[in-house]
Coordinates of C-alpha atoms in Angstrom, one line a residue:
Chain S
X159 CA -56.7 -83.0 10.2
X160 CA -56.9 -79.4 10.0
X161 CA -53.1 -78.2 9.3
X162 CA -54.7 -74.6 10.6
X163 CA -54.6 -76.2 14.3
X164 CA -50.4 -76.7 14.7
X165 CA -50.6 -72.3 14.6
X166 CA -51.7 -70.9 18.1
X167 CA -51.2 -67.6 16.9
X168 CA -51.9 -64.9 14.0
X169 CA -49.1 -66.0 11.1
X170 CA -46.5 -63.8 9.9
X171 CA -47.2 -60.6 7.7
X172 CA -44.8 -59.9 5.0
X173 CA -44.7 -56.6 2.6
X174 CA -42.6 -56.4 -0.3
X175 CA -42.2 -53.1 -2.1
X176 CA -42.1 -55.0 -5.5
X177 CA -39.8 -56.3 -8.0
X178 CA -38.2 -58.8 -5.4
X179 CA -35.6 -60.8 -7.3
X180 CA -36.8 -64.2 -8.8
X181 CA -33.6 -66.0 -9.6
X182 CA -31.7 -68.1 -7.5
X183 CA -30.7 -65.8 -4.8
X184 CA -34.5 -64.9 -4.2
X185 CA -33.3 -63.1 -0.8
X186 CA -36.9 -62.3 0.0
X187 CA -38.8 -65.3 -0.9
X188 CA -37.3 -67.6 0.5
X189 CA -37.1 -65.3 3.6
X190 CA -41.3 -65.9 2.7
X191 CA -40.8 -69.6 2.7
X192 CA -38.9 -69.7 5.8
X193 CA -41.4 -68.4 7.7
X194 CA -43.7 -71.1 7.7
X195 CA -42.3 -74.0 10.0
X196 CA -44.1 -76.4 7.6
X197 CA -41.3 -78.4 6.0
X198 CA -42.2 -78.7 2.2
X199 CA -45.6 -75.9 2.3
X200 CA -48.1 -74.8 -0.1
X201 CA -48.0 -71.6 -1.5
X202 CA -50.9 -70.1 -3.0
X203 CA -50.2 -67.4 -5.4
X204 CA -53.3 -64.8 -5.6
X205 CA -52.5 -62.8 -9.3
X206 CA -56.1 -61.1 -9.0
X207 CA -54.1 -57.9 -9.5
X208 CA -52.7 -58.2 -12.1
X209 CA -53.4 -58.0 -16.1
X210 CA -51.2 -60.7 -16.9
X211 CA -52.2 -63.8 -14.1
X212 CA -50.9 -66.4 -16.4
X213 CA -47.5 -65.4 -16.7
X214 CA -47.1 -63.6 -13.2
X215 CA -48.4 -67.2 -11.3
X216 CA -45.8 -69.1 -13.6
X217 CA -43.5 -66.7 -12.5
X218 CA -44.2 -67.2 -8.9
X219 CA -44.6 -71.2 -9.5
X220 CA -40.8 -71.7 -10.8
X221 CA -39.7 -69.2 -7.7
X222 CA -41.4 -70.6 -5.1
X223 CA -40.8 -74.2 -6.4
X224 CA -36.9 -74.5 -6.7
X225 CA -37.1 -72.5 -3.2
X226 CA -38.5 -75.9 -2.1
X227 CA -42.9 -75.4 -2.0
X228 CA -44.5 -78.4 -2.3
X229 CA -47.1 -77.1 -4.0
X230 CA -47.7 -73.8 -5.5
X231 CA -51.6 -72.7 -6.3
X232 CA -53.0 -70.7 -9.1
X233 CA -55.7 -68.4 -7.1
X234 CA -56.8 -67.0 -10.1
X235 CA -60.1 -65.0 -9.0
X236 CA -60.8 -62.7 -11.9
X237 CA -64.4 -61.7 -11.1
X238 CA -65.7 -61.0 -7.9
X239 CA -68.1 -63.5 -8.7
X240 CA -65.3 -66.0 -8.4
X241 CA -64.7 -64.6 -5.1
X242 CA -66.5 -67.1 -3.5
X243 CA -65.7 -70.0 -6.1
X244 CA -65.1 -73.4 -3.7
X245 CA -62.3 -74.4 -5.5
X246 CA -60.4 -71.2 -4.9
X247 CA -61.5 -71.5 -1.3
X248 CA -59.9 -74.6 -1.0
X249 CA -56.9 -73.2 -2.4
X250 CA -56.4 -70.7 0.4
X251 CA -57.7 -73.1 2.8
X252 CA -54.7 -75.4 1.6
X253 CA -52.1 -72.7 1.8
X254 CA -49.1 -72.8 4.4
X255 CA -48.2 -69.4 2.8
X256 CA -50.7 -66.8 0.6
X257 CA -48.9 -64.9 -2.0
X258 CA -50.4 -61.6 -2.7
X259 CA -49.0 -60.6 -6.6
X260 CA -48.3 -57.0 -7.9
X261 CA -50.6 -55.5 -10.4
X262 CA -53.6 -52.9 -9.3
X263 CA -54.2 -52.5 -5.7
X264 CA -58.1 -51.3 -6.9
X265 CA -59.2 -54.2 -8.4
X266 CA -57.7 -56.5 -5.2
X267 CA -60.1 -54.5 -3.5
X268 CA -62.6 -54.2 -5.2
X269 CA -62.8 -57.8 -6.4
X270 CA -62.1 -59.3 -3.0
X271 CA -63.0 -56.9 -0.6
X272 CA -65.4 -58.5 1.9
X273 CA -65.7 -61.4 -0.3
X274 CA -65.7 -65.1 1.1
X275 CA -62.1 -65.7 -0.7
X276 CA -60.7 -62.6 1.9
X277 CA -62.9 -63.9 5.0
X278 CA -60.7 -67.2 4.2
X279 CA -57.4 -65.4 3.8
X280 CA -58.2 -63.9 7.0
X281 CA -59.1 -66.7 9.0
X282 CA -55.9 -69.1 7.5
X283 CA -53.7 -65.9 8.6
X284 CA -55.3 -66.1 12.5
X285 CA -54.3 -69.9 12.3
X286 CA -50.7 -69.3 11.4
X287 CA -50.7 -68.9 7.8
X288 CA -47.7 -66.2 6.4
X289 CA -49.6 -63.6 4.0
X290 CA -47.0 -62.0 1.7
X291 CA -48.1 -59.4 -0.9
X292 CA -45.5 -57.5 -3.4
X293 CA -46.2 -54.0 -4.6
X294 CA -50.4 -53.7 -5.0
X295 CA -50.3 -56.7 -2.9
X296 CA -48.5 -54.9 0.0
X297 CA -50.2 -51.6 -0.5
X298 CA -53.6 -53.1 0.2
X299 CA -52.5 -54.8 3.3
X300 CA -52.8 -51.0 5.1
X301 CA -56.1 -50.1 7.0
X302 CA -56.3 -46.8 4.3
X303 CA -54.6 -47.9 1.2
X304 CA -52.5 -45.7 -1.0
X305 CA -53.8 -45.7 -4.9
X306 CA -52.7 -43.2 -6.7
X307 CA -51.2 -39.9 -7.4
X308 CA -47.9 -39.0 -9.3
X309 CA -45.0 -38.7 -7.1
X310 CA -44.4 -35.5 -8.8
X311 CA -47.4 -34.2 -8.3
X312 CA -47.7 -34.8 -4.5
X313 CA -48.2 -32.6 -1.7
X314 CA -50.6 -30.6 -3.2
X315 CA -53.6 -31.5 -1.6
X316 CA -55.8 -34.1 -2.7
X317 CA -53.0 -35.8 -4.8
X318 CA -52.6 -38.7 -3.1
X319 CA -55.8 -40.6 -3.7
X320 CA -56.7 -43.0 -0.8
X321 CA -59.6 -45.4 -0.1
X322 CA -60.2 -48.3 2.6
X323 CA -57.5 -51.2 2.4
X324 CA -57.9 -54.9 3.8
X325 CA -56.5 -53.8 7.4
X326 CA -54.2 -56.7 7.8
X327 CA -52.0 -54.7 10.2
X328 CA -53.4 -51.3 12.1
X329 CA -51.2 -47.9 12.7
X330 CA -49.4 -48.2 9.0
X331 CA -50.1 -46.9 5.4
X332 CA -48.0 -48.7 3.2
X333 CA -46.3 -47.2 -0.3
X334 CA -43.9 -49.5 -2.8
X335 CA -41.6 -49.0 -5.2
X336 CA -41.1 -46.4 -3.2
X337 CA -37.4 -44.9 -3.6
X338 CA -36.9 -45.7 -7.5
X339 CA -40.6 -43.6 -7.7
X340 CA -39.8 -40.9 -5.3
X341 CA -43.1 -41.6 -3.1
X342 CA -41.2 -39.8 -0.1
X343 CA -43.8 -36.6 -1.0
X344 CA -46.6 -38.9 -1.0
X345 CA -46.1 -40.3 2.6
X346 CA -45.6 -36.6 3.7
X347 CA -48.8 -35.7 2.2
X348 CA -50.4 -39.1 3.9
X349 CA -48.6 -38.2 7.0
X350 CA -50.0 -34.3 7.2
X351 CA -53.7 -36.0 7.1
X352 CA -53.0 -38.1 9.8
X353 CA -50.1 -38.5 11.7
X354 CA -52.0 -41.3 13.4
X355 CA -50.4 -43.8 10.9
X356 CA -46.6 -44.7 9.8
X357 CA -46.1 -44.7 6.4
X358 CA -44.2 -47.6 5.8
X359 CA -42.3 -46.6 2.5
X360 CA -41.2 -50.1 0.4
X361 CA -38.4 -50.1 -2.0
X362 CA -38.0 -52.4 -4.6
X363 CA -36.7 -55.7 -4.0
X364 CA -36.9 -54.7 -0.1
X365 CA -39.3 -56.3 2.6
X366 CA -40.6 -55.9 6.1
X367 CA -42.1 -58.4 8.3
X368 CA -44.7 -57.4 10.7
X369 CA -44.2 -58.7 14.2
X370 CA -46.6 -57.6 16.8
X371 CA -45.6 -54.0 17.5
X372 CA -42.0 -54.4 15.5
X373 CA -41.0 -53.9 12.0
X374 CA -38.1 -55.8 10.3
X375 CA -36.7 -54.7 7.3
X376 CA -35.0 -57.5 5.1
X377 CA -33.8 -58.0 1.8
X378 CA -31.4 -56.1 -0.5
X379 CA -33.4 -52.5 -1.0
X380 CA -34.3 -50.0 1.3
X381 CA -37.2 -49.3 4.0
X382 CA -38.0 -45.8 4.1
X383 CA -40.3 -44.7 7.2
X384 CA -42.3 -41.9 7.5
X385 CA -42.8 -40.7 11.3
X386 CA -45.7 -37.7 11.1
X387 CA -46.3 -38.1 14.8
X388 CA -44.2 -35.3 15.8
X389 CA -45.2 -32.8 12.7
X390 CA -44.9 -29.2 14.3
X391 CA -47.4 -27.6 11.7
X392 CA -49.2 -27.9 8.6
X393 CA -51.0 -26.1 6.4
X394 CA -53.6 -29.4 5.1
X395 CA -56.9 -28.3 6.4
X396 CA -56.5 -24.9 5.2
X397 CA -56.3 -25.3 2.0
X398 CA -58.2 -26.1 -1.4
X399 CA -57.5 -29.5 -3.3
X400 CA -54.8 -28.8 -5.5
X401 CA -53.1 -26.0 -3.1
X402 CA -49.7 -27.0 -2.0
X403 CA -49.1 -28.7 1.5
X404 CA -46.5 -27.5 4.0
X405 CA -45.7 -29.8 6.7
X406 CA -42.8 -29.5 9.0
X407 CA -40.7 -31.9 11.1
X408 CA -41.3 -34.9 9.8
X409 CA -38.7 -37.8 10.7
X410 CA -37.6 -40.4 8.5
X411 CA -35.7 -43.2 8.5
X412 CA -33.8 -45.4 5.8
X413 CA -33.3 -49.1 7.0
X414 CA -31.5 -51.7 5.4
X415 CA -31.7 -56.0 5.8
X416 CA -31.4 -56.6 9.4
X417 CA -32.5 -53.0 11.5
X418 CA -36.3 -53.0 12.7
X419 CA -38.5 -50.2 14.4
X420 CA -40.8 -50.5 17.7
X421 CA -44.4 -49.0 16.3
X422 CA -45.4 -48.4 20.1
X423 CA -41.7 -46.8 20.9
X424 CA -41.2 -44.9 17.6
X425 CA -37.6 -45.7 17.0
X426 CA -35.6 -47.6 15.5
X427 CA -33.9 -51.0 16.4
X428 CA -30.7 -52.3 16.0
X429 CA -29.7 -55.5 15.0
X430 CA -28.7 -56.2 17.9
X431 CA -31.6 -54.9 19.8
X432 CA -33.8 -57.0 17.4
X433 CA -31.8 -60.1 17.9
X434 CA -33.0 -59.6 22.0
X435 CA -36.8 -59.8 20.7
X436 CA -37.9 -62.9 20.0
X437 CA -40.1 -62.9 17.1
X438 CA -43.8 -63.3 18.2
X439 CA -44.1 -66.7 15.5
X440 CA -41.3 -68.0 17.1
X441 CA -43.0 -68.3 20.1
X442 CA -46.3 -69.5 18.4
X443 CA -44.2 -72.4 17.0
X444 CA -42.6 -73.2 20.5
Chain R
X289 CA -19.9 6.2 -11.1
X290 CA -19.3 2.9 -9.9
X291 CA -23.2 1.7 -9.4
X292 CA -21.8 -1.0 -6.9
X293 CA -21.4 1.7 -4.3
X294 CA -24.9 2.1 -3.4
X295 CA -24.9 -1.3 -2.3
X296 CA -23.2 -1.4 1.0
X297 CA -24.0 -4.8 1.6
X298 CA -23.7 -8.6 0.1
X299 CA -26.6 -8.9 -2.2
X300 CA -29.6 -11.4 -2.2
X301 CA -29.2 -14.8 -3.1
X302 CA -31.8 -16.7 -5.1
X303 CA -31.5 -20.5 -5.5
X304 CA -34.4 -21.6 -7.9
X305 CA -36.1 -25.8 -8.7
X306 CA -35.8 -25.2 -12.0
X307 CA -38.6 -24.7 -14.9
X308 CA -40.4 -21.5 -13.2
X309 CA -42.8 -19.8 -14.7
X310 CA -41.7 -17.3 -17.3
X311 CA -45.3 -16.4 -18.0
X312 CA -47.0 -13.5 -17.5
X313 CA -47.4 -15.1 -13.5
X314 CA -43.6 -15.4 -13.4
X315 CA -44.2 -15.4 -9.7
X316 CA -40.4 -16.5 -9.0
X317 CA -38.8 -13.7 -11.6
X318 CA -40.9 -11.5 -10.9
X319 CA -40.0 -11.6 -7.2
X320 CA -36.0 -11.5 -8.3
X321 CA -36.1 -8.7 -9.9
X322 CA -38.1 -7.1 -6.7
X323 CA -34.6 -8.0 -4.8
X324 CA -32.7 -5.3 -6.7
X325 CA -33.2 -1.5 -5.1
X326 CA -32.6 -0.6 -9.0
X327 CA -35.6 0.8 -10.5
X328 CA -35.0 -0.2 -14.3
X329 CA -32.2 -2.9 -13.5
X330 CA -30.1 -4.9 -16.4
X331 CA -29.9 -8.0 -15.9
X332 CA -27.2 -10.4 -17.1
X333 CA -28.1 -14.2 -17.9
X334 CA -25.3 -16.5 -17.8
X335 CA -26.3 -19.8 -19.9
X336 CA -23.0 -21.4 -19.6
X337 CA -24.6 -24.9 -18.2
X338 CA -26.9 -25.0 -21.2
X339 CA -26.4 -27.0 -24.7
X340 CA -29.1 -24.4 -26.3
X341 CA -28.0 -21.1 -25.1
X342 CA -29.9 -18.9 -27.7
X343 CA -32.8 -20.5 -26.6
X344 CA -32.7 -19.9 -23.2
X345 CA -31.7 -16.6 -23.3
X346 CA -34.2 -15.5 -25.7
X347 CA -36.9 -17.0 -23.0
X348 CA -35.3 -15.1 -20.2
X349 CA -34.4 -12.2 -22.5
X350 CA -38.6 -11.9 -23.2
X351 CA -39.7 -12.5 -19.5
X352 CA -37.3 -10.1 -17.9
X353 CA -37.9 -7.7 -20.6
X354 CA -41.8 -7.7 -20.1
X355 CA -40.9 -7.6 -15.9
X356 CA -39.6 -4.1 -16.5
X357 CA -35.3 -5.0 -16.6
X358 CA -34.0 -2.1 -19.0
X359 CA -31.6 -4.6 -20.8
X360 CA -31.3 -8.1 -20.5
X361 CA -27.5 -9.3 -21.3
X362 CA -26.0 -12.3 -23.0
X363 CA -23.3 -13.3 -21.3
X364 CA -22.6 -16.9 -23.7
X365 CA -19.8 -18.3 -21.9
X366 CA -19.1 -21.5 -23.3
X367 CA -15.7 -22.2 -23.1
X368 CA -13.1 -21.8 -20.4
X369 CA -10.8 -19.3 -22.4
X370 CA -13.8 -17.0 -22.8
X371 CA -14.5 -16.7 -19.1
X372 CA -12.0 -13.9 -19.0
X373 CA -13.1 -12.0 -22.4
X374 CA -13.2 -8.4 -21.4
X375 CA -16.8 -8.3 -23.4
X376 CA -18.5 -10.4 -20.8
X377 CA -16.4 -9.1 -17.6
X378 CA -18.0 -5.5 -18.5
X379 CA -21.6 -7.4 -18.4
X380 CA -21.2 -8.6 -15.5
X381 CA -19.9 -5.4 -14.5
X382 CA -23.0 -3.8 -15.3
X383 CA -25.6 -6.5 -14.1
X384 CA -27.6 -5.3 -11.1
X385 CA -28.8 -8.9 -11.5
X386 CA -26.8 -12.1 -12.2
X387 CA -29.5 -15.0 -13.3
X388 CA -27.8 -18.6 -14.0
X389 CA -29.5 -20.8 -16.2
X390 CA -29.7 -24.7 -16.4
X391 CA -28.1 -26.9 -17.8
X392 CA -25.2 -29.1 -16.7
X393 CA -23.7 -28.0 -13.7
X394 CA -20.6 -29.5 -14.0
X395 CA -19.9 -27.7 -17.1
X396 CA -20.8 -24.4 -15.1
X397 CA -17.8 -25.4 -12.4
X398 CA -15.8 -26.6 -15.2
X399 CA -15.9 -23.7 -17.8
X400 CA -16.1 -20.9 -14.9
X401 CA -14.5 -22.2 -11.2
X402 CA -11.2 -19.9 -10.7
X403 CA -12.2 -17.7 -13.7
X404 CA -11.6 -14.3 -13.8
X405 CA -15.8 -13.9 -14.6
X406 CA -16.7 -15.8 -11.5
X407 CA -14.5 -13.4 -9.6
X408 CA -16.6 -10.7 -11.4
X409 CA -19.7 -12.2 -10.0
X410 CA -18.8 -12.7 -6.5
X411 CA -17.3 -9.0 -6.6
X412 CA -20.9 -8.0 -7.6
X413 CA -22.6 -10.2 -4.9
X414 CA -20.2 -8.8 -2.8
X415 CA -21.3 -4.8 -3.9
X416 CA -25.4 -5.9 -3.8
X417 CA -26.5 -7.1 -6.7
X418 CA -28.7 -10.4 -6.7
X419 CA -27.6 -13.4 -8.2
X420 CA -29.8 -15.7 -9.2
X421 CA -29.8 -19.4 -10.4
X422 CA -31.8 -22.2 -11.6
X423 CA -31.3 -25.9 -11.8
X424 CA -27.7 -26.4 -12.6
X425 CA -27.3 -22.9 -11.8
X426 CA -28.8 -23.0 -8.4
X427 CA -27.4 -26.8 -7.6
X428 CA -23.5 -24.9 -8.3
X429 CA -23.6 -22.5 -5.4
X430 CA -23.1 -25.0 -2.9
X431 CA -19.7 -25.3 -1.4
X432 CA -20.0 -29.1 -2.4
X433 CA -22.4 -29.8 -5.0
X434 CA -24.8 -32.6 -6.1
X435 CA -24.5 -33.2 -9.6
X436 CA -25.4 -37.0 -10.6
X437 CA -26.8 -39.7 -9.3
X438 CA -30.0 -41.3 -10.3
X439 CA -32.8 -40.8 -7.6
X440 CA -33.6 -44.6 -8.2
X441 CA -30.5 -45.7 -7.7
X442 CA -29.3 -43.8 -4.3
X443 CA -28.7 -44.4 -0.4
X444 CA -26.1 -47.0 -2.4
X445 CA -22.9 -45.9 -0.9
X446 CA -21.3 -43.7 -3.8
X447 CA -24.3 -43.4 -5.8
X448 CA -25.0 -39.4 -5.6
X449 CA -21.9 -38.0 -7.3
X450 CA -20.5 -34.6 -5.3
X451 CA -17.8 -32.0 -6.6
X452 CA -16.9 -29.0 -5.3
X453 CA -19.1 -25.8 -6.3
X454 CA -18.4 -22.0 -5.8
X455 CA -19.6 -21.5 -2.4
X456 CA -22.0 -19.0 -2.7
X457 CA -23.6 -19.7 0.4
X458 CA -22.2 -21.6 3.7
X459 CA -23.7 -24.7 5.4
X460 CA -26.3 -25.9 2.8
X461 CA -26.2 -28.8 -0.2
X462 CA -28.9 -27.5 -2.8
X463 CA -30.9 -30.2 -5.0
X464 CA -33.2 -29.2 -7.5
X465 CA -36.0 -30.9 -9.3
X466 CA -36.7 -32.3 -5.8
X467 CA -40.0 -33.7 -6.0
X468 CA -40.7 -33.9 -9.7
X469 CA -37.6 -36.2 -9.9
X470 CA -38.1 -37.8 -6.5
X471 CA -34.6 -36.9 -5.0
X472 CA -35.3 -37.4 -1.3
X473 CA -33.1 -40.1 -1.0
X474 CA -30.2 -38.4 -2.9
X475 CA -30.2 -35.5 0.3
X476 CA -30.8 -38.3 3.2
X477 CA -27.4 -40.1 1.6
X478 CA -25.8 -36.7 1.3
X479 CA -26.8 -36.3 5.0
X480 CA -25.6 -39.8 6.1
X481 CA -22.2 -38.4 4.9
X482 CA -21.9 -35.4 6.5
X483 CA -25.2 -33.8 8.8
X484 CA -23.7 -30.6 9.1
X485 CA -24.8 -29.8 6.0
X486 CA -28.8 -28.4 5.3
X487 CA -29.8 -30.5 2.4
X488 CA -32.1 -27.6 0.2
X489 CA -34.4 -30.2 -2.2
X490 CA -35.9 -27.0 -4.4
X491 CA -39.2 -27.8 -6.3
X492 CA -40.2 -26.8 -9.7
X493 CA -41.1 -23.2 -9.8
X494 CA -40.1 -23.0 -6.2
X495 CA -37.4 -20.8 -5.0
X496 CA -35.7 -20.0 -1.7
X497 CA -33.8 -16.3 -0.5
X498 CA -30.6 -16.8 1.4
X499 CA -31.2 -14.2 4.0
X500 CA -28.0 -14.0 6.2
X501 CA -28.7 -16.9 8.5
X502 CA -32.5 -17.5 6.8
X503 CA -34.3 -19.4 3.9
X504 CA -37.4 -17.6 2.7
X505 CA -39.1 -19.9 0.5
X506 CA -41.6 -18.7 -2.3
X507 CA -43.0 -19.7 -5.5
X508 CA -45.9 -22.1 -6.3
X509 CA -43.4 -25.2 -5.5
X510 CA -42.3 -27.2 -2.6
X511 CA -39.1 -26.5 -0.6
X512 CA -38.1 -29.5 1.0
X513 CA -35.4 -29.2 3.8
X514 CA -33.2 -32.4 4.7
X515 CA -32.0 -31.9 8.3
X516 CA -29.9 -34.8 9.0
X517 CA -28.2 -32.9 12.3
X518 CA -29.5 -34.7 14.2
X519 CA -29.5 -38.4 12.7
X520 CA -28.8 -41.6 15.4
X521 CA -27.4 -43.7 13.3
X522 CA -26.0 -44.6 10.3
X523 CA -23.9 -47.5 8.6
X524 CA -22.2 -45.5 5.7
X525 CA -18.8 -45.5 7.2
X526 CA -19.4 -49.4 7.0
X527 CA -19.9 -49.9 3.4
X528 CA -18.6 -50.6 0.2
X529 CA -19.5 -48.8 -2.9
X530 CA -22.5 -49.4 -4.1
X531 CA -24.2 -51.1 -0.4
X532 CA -27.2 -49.8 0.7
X533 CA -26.8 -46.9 3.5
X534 CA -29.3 -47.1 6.5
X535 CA -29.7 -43.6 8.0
X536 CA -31.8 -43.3 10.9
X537 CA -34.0 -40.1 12.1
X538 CA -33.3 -37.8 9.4
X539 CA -35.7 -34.4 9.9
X540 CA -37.6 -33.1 6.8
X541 CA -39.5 -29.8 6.3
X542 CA -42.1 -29.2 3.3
X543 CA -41.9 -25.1 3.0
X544 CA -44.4 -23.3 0.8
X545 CA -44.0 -20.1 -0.3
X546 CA -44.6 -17.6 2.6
X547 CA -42.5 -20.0 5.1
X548 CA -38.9 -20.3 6.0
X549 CA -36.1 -21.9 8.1
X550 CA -33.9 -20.6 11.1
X551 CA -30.0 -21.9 9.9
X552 CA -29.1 -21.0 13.1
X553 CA -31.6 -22.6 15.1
X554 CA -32.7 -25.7 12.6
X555 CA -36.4 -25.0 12.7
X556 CA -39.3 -23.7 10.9
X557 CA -40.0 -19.8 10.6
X558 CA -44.1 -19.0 10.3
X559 CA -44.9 -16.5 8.0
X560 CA -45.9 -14.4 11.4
X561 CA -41.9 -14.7 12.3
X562 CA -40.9 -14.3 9.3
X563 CA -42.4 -11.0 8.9
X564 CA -41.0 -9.9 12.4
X565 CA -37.7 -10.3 11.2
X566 CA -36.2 -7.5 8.7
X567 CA -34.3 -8.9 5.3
X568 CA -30.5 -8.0 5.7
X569 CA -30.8 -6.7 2.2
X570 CA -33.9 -4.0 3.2
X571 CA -31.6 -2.9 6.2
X572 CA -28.4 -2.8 3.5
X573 CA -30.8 -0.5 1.0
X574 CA -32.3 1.8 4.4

């Protein structure tokens, strides 16, 4: 009875650095759709980020439905008191695939953080369920979300604003829209606070897929990566907000569709190294 | 009679982000006119690269002026036939400091490369004096230059446009505006396409010193350094124009003022080292 029950594992993780095409070549979505090995699956399409719900979920709606959805859901929580509104609750509970939309990552956290609707999203995602977000909807998927702060006003400390994200994936901070903005100074700033964490840097119209402890990068843009874990010195804790940041020896890497990176080896793979991984869903479905 | 003979040495080089201060901090211009040995230097102020030369050299005519330069010259070369008017060869002549505005830098290589007043100014570097540049003026003294490409639209094969500049210094490809404009991705494809080069992404009102085989940075702004020496992998060489370039373990290096970078060595020089070693142009005034 419970479709949640055919998915041993955790589901797919998908973030999209925003503006991923719509029209009929839709690289990235239906990269989305085919992660689900439900033949004809539900989408549900959470616009809680956005100003303009109506028109992003319609958006979404005609995407996802000449891509071949079954069904595609209007998740339209508005109010954290709708948060834990059965019918949306159902929604999620229905969905093959959760949609995360664009808008302001701040009011998907603060409307849904801790809410029932996330506990839900959560749980659906530990049975198998894909969770994609695009641009706000990506961001918030890091442990410590990104916010804020001009690009060009970066790496002078404090800039960056930060606050606590849904932790859908550990060891990452994710950034979006990320090369047409210029965010790389905002991932080095990130980066000098902790090098703990990767910042995953999202262009537009660009995509990775979590998979256990590998990244792949897909779609048409780029995936910029932010390695701090080697930084040989910085001047962060010395310094008053405002003051400019030094940080040295910071590696980055620019991936395209089809190159991945191991998070516990710190490199990059090949395509052909990826193709030797199996992808952990894969196995789930087997 | 000749004031070029007390100079026994090639003269400081100053490659500046673009919109310093010309305030009464003037931090940057205030530290280039510290470079000559000159007590009451004239300083000449080439505005060949901008559309509103009076304008720019009144602002530079004001702050230098206030910064103790006896004279402050107008050398308003704007066509190609005038770059070898005896009026503006004599300036030059008598600059102890050369300062290059903004502008257009392709209009500074057109109207001056091969021209009988750019051989005045490298005779002059040659003799000691400082030259100076901002913006366009410091993006031209590359050997190849950046000179278009929108930051949004790079790592596309062929996107960052390149021409050939006047060579001031050796082994470096200078981009200005760096973070304000987000132009990280313009020096990881300039990298991707050849990593002998030292990409130099200058800051607003950040500057660096070409010290024989050293960068000083200083100024209130960033000086990002793009060291793609020792990259593992790229596809450019692939591509057709306009694909997107993957580029793999590119180095980077925020430098604030008081910090610098080892050409020779590719690494980071504390202010500590810094200190240790001696300015080629304080040994050339001893």
């Amino acid at each position: 009875m419970n479709k949640t029950l055919k998915f041993p594992a955790v589901g797919p993780l998908v973030a999209i650095g925003g503006a991923e095409d719509k029209t009929s070549e839709a690289n990235i979505l239906q990269r989305v759709l085919s992660l689900t090995p439900v033949e004809e699956p539900v989408v549900g399409v959470i616009t809680t980020a956005s100003s303009i719900p109506a028109e992003v979920y319609e958006g979404y709606r005609e995407a996802f439905g000449r891509l071949g959805a079954a069904e595609v859901l209007d998740i339209r929580i508005r109010e954290r008191a709708e948060s834990r509104d059965a019918g949306f609750l159902d929604m999620i509970e229905r969905s093959d695939i959760i949609f995360v939309s664009g808008g302001d990552q701040m009011r998907l956290t603060n409307i849904l953080g801790g809410s029932a609707a996330l506990e839900a999203i959560r749980k659906r995602h530990d049975f198998g369920a894909v969770i994609a977000g695009t641009s706000a909807g990506a961001a918030s998927m890091s442990t410590t979300m990104v916010y804020g702060g001009a690009a060009d006003d970066s790496l002078r400390k404090g800039a960056v604003k930060m606050s606590a994200g849904f932790g859908l994936v550990a060891g990452v901070i994710i950034d979006t829209h990320f090369l047409e903005r210029g965010r790389f100074s905002r991932l080095m700033e990130v980066g000098a606070t902790n090098p703990e964490y990767l910042g995953v840097g999202l262009g537009e119209d660009a995509a990775v897929l979590f998979d256990g402890g590998t990244i792949r990068a897909f779609g048409p843009g780029h995936v910029v990566l932010v390695d701090s874990s080697k930084i040989t010195g910085s001047n962060v804790f010395d310094l008053s907000d405002g003051e400019a940041v030094s940080v040295h020896n910071v590696i980055m890497h620019a991936l395209v569709d089809g190159y991945g990176y191991s998070l516990t080896d710190r490199r990059v793979l090949t395509p052909d190294e990826l193709r030797a991984i199996r992808p952990e869903q894969w196995i789930a479905y087997s």
